[in-house]
Short mmCIF file of C-alpha atoms in Angstrom, two decimals:
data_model
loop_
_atom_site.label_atom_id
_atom_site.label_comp_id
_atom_site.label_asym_id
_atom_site.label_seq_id
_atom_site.Cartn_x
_atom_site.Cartn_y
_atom_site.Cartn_z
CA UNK A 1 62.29 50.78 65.68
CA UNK A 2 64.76 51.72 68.86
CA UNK A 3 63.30 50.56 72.02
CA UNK A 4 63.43 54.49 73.31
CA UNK A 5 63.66 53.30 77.11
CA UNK A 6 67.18 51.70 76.19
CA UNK A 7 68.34 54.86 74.70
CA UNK A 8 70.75 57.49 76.96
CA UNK A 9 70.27 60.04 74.68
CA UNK A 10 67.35 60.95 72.36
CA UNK A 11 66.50 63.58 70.75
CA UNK A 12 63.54 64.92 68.89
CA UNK A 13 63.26 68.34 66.61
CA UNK A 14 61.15 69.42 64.54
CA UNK A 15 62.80 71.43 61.58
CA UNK A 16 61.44 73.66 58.67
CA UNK A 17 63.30 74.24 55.14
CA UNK A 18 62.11 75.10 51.82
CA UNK A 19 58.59 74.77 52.95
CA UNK A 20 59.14 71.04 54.26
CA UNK A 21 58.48 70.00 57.73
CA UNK A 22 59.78 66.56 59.23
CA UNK A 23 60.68 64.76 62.35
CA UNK A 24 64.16 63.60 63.41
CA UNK A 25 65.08 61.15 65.65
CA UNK A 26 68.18 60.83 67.01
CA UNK A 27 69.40 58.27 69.65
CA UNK A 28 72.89 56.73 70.62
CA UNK A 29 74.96 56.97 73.48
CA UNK A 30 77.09 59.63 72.64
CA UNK A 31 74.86 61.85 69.98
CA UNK A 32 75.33 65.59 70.60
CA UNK A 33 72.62 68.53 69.56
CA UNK A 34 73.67 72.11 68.04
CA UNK A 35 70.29 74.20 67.20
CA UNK A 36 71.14 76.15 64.37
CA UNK A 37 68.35 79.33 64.11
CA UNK A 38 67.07 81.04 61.17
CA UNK A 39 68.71 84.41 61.02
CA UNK A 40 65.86 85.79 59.54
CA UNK A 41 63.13 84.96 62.26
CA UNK A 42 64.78 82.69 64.75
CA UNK A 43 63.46 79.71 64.16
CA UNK A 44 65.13 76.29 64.36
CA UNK A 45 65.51 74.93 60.57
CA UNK A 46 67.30 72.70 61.45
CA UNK A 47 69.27 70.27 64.06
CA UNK A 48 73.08 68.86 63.49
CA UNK A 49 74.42 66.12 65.64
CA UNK A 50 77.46 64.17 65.66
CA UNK A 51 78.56 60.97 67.64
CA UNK A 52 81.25 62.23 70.19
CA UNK A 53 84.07 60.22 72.24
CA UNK A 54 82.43 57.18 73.81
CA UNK A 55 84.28 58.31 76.82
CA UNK A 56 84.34 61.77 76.97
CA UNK A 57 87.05 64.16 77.06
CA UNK A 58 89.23 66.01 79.29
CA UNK A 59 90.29 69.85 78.53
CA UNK A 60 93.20 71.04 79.58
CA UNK A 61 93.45 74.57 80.07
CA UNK A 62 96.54 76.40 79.56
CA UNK A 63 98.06 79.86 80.86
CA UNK A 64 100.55 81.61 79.79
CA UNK A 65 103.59 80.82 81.67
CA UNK A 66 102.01 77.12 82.46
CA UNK A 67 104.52 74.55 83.51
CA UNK A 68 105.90 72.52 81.34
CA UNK A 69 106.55 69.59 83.79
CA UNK A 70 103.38 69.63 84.80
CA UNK A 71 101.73 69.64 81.31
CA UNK A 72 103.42 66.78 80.81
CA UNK A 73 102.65 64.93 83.87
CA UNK A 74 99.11 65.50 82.58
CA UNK A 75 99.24 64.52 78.68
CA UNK A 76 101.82 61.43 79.61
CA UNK A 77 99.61 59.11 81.41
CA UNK A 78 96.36 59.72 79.32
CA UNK A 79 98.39 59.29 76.41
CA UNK A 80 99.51 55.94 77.22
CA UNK A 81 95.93 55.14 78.20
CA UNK A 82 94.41 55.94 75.06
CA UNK A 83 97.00 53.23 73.87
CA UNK A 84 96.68 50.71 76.00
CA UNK A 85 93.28 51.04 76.72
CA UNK A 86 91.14 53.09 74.03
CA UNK A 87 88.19 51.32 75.11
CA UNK A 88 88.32 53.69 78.88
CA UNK A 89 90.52 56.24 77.83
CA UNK A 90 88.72 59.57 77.38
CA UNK A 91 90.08 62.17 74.44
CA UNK A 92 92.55 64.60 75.80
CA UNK A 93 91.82 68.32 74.40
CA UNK A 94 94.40 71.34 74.44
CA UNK A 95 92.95 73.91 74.80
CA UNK A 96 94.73 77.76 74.81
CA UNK A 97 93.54 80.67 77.32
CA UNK A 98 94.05 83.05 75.01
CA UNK A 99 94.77 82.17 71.33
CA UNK A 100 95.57 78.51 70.08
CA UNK A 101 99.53 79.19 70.87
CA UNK A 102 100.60 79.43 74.45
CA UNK A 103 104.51 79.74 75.74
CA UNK A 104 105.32 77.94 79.04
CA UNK A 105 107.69 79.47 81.34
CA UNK A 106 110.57 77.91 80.00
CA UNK A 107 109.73 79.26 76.79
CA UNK A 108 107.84 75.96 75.25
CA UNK A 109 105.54 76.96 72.49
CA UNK A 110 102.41 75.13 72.50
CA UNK A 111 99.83 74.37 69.70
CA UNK A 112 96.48 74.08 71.41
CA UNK A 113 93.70 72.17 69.87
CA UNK A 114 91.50 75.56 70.35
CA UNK A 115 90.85 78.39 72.13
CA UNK A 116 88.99 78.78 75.74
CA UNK A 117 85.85 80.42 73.83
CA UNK A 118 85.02 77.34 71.53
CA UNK A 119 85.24 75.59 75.13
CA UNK A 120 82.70 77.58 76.67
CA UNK A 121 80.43 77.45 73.77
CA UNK A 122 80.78 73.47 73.84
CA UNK A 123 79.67 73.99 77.47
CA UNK A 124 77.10 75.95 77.22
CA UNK A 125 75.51 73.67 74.71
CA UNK A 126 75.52 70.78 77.05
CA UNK A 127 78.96 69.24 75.64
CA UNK A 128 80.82 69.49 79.06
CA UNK A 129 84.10 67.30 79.71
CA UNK A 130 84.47 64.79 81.86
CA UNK A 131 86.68 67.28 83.25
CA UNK A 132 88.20 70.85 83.12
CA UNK A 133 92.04 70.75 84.17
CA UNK A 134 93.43 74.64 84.08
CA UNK A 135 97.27 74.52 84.21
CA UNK A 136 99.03 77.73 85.14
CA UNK A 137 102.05 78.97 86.37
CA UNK A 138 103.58 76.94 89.41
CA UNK A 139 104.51 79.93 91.41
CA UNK A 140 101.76 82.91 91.86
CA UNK A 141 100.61 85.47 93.55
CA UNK A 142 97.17 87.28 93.80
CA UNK A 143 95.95 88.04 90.41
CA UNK A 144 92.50 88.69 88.47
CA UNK A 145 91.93 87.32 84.92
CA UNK A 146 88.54 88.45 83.20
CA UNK A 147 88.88 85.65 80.97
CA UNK A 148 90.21 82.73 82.99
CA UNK A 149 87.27 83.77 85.78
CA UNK A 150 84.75 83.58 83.14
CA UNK A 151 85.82 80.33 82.01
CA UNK A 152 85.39 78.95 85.49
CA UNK A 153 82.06 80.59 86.23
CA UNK A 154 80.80 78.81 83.12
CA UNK A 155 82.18 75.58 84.00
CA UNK A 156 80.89 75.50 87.67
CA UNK A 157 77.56 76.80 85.96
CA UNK A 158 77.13 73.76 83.64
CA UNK A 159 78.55 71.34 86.28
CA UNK A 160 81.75 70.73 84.86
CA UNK A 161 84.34 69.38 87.13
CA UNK A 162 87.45 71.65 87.45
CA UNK A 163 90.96 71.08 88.79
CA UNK A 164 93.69 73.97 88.86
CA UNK A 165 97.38 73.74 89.30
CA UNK A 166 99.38 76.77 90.44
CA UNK A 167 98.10 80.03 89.16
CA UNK A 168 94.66 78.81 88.50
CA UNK A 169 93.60 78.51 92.32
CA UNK A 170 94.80 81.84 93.03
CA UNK A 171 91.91 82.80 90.16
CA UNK A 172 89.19 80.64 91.87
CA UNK A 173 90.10 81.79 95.57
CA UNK A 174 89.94 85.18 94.16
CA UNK A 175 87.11 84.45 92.33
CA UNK A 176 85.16 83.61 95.69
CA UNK A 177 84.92 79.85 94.26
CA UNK A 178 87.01 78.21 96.77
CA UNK A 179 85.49 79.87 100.00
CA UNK A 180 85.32 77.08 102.72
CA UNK A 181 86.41 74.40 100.56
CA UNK A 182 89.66 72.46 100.84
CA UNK A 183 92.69 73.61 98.21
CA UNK A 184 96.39 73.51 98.03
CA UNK A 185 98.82 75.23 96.52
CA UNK A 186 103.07 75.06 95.76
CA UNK A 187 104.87 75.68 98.91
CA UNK A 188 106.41 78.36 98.19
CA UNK A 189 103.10 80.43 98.18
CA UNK A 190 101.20 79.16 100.87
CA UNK A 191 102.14 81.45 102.99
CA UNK A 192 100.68 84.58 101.24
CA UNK A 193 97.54 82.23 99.55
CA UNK A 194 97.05 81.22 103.74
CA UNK A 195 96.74 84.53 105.14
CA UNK A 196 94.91 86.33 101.79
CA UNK A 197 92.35 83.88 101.99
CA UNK A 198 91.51 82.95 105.52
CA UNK A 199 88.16 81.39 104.13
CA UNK A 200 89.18 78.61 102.13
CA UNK A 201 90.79 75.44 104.18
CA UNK A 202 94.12 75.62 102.61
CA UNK A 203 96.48 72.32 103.06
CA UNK A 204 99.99 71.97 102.18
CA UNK A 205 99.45 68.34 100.68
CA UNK A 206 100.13 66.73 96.96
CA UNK A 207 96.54 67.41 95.61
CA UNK A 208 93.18 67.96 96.92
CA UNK A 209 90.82 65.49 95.42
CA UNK A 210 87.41 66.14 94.79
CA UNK A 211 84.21 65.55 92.30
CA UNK A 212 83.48 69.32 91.40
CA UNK A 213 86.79 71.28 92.41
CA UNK A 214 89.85 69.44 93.04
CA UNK A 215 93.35 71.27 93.17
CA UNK A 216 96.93 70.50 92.99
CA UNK A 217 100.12 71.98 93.92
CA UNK A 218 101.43 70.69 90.01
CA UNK A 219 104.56 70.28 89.11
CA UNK A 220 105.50 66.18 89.61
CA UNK A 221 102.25 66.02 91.86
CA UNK A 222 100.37 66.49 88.96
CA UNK A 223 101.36 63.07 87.85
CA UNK A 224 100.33 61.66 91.48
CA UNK A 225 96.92 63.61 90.87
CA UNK A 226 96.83 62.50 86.90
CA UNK A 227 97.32 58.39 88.01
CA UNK A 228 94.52 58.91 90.74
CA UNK A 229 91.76 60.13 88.28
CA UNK A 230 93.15 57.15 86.25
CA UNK A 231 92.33 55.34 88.89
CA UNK A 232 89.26 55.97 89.52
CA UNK A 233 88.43 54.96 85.68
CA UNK A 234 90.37 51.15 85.95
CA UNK A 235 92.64 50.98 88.86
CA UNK A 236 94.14 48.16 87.27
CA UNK A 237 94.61 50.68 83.77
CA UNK A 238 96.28 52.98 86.65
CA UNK A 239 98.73 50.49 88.23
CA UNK A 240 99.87 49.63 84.31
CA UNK A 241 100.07 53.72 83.80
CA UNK A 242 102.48 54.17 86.63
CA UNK A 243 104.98 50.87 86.05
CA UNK A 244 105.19 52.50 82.56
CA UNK A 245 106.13 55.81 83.86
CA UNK A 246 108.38 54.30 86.22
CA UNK A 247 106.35 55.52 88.96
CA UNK A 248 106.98 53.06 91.49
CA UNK A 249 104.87 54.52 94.32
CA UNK A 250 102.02 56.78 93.28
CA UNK A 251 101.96 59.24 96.18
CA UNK A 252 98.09 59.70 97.93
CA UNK A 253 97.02 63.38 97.79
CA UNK A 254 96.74 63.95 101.74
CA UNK A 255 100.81 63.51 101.22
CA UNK A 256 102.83 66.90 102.69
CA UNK A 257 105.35 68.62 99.78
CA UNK A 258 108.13 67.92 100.39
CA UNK A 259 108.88 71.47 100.39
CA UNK A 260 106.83 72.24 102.65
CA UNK A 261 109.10 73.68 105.65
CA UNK A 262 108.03 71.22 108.03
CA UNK A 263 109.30 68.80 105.86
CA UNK A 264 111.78 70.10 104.53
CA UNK A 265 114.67 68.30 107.27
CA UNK A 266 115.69 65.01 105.78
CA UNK A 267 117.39 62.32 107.26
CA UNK A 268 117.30 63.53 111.22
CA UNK A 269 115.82 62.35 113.69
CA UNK A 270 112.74 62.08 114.37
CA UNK A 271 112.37 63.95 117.59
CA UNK A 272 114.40 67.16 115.48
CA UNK A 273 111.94 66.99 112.96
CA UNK A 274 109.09 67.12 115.09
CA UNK A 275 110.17 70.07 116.92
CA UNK A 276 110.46 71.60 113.81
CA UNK A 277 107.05 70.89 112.58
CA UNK A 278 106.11 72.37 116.08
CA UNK A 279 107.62 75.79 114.94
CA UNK A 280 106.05 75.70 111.66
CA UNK A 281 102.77 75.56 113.05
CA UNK A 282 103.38 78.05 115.56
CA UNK A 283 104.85 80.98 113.37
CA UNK A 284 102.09 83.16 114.57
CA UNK A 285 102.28 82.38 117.99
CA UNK A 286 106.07 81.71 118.79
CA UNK A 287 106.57 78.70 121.51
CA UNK A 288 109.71 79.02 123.80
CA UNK A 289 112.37 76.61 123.93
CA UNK A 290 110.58 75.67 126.86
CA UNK A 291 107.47 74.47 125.88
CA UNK A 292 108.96 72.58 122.95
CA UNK A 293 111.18 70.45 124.62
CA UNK A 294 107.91 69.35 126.76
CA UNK A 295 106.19 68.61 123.80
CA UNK A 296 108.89 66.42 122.70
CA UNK A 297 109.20 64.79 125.37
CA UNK A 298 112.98 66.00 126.21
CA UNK A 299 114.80 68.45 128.10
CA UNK A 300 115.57 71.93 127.42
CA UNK A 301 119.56 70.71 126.84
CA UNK A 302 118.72 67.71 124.56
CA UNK A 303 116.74 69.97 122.48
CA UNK A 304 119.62 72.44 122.24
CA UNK A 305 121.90 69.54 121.45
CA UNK A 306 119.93 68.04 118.73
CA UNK A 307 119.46 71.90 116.83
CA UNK A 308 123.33 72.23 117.31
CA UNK A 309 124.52 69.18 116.09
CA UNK A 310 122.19 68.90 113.00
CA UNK A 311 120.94 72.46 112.13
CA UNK A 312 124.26 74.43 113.73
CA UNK A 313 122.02 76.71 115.38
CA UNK A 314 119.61 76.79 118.41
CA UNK A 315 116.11 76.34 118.57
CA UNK A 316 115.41 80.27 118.63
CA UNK A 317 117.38 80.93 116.26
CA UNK A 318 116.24 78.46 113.82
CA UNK A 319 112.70 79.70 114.84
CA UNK A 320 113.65 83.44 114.17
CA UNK A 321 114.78 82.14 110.86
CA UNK A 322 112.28 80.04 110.19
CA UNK A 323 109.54 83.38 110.83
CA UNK A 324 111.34 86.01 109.27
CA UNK A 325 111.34 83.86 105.83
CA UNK A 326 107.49 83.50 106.25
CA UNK A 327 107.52 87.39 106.30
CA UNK A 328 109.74 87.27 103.63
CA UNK A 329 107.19 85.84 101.41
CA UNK A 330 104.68 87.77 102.70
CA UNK A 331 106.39 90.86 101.70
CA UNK A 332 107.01 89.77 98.24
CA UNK A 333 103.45 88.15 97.76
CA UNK A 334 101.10 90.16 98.99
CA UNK A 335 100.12 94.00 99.59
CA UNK A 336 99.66 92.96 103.37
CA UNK A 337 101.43 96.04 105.52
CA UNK A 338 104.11 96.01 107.13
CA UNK A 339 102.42 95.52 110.72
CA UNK A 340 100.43 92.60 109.41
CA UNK A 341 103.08 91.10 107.91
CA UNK A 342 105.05 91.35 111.41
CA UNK A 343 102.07 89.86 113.65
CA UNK A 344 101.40 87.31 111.43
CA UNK A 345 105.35 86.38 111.56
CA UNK A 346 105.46 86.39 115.38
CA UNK A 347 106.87 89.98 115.84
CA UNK A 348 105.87 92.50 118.53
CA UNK A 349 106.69 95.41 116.16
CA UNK A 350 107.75 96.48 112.72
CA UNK A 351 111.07 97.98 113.69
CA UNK A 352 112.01 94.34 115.36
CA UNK A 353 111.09 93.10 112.15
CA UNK A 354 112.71 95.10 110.50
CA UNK A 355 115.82 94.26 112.23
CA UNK A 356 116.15 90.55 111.87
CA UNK A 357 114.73 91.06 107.76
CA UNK A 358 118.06 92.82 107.76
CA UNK A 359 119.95 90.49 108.93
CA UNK A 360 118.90 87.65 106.83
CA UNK A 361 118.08 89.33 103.56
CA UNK A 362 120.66 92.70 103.80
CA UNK A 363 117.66 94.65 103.14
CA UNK A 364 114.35 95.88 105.26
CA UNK A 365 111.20 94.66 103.94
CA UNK A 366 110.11 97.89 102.50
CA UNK A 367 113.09 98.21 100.64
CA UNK A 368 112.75 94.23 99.38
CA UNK A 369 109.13 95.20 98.31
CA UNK A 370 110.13 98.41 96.35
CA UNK A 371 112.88 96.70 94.61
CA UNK A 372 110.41 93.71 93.60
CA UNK A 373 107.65 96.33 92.56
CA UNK A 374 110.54 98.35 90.18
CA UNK A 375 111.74 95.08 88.62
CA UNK A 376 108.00 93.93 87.96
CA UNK A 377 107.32 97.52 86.23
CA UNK A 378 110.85 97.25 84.33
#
């Protein structure tokens, strides 16, 4: 007889058939329960288990139009973990949106291992992963998928851990799932994701690490992110992951992206770069030429010197360009008007902004907007 107290999981039913009644006891580590009911008078006849992964499993989630690079910066390290290390490793499951097929953006077909509703069934019955990864599309915009949401809601609901790459954060901001929590997302949306959601702490880093909802901007930082979960399993499994992948340097999540435009300057000094940064973080609220050299540390001339010789322009006008391509992707990512658009850029009107859109882009940003909104529709 099982000493029940040693047991993790242990389950009792009672069951009816044919007019016999009987007791089952079920205990092991791993043993999972499925109630199957009479369809006559709803009644449990009957309960199935089976012994699951001794470790778990992680699903990953995929959209249509996932990346491919970051799918694979997912699957690669796990996969070498399950053969290096079976004994840790937990099972890896595909699993499709919508359908068991799924096309990446670069056209990769993808069999899945299921679909998204055998996932939430499995979670509603107390089978959750150790966690849910949702991989979507790296670049994104405000959107609203009845399916993907309910996935999530079901997840959080059951305590499932989540993480989402590209696409999939846009669902949970818009969701109301990320409100006052830290996120990130690819630079080249952070903009728009910024000013749509002024409620969630957004951050321009790698990944955001976290036990319930974690996020990453994917593409090769979803390797960084998939080596720190790793990590956290057998640091030493991790540091044998990474020299396999020729990862010499797994990169922390608090790390900037690198294309990030404060970060974007590489190999100039310092002081340049700085400044920069300065303007970045001041689109809003433009600084003068003034003000920045003070916070530098250096004079108005040496400023001017340093943005000629390295960026062949002056500080205002690397500013001005630097603000009209944040409006730029405000324009094109989100249904913000015009006005908005130019006080969040650092413009006293629309017709100034206007102007300089012009004179970057050859087009005003009404005109940019339409064109995008006729090409989507085409």
């Amino acid at each position: 007889m099982p000493n029940l107290n040693q047991c993790s999981v242990v389950a009792i039913s009672s069951f009816w058939m044919r007019g016999a009644s009987g007791l089952v006891l079920l205990t092991g580590p791993s043993a999972v329960l499925e109630e199957i009911t009479c369809k006559t008078d709803g009644r449990i006849i009957w309960t199935m288990f089976h012994f699951a992964d001794p470790n778990g499993y992680v699903a990953v989630v995929l959209m249509e139009g996932f990346s491919t690079l970051s799918l694979g910066a997912i699957v690669e390290p796990f996969s070498y973990l399950s053969q290096t290390h079976p004994e840790i490793a937990p099972k890896l499951t595909l699993v499709g949106l919508r359908g068991q097929q799924v096309q990446s953006q670069s056209g990769v077909m993808v069999n899945c291992d299921e679909e998204s509703e055998a996932l939430i069934e499995r979670l509603k019955h107390g089978r959750a992963p150790v966690r849910v990864i949702v991989c979507g599309p790296a670049h994104a915009g405000p959107f609203y998928d009845r399916c993907l949401s309910s996935l999530l809601r079901v997840a959080i609901r059951y305590g499932a851990s989540i993480c989402t790459l590209g696409a999939a954060t846009w669902q949970m901001a818009e969701t109301g799932l990320l409100k006052t929590r830290a996120t990130t997302v690819h630079w080249s949306s952070f903009a728009a994701f910024s000013e749509r959601y002024s409620d969630v702490d957004t951050r321009e880093t790698l990944y955001v690490p976290s036990e319930m909802i974690a996020s990453c901007a994917g593409e090769t930082a979803a390797l960084d992110m998939a080596l720190d979960l790793i990590a956290s399993i057998s640091p030493t499994a991790a540091e044998q992951t990474a020299n396999h992948l020729l990862v010499a340097f797994p990169r922390v999540g608090k790390t900037s992206q690198p294309g990030a435009r404060g970060n974007r300057l590489r190999g100039v000094p310092s002081l340049l770069a700085d400044a920069v940064r300065l303007m970045v973080n001041h689109i809003e609220d433009p600084l003068n030429t003034a003000a920045i050299s003070a916070h530098c540390g250096v004079s108005v001339r040496q400023l001017e010197r340093l943005f000629q010789r390295h960026l062949c322009a002056s500080p205002m006008q690397y500013y001005t360009q630097l603000r009209v391509q944040h409006a730029h992707d405000l324009v094109l990512q989100t249904d913000m008007s015009l006005l908005d658009v130019a006080v969040a850029s650092g413009f006293s009107s629309t017709g100034l902004l206007s102007k300089k859109f012009k004179k970057n882009f050859g087009l005003t940003p009404s005109q940019m907007r339409n064109r995008a909104q006729v090409g989507a529709t085409v």
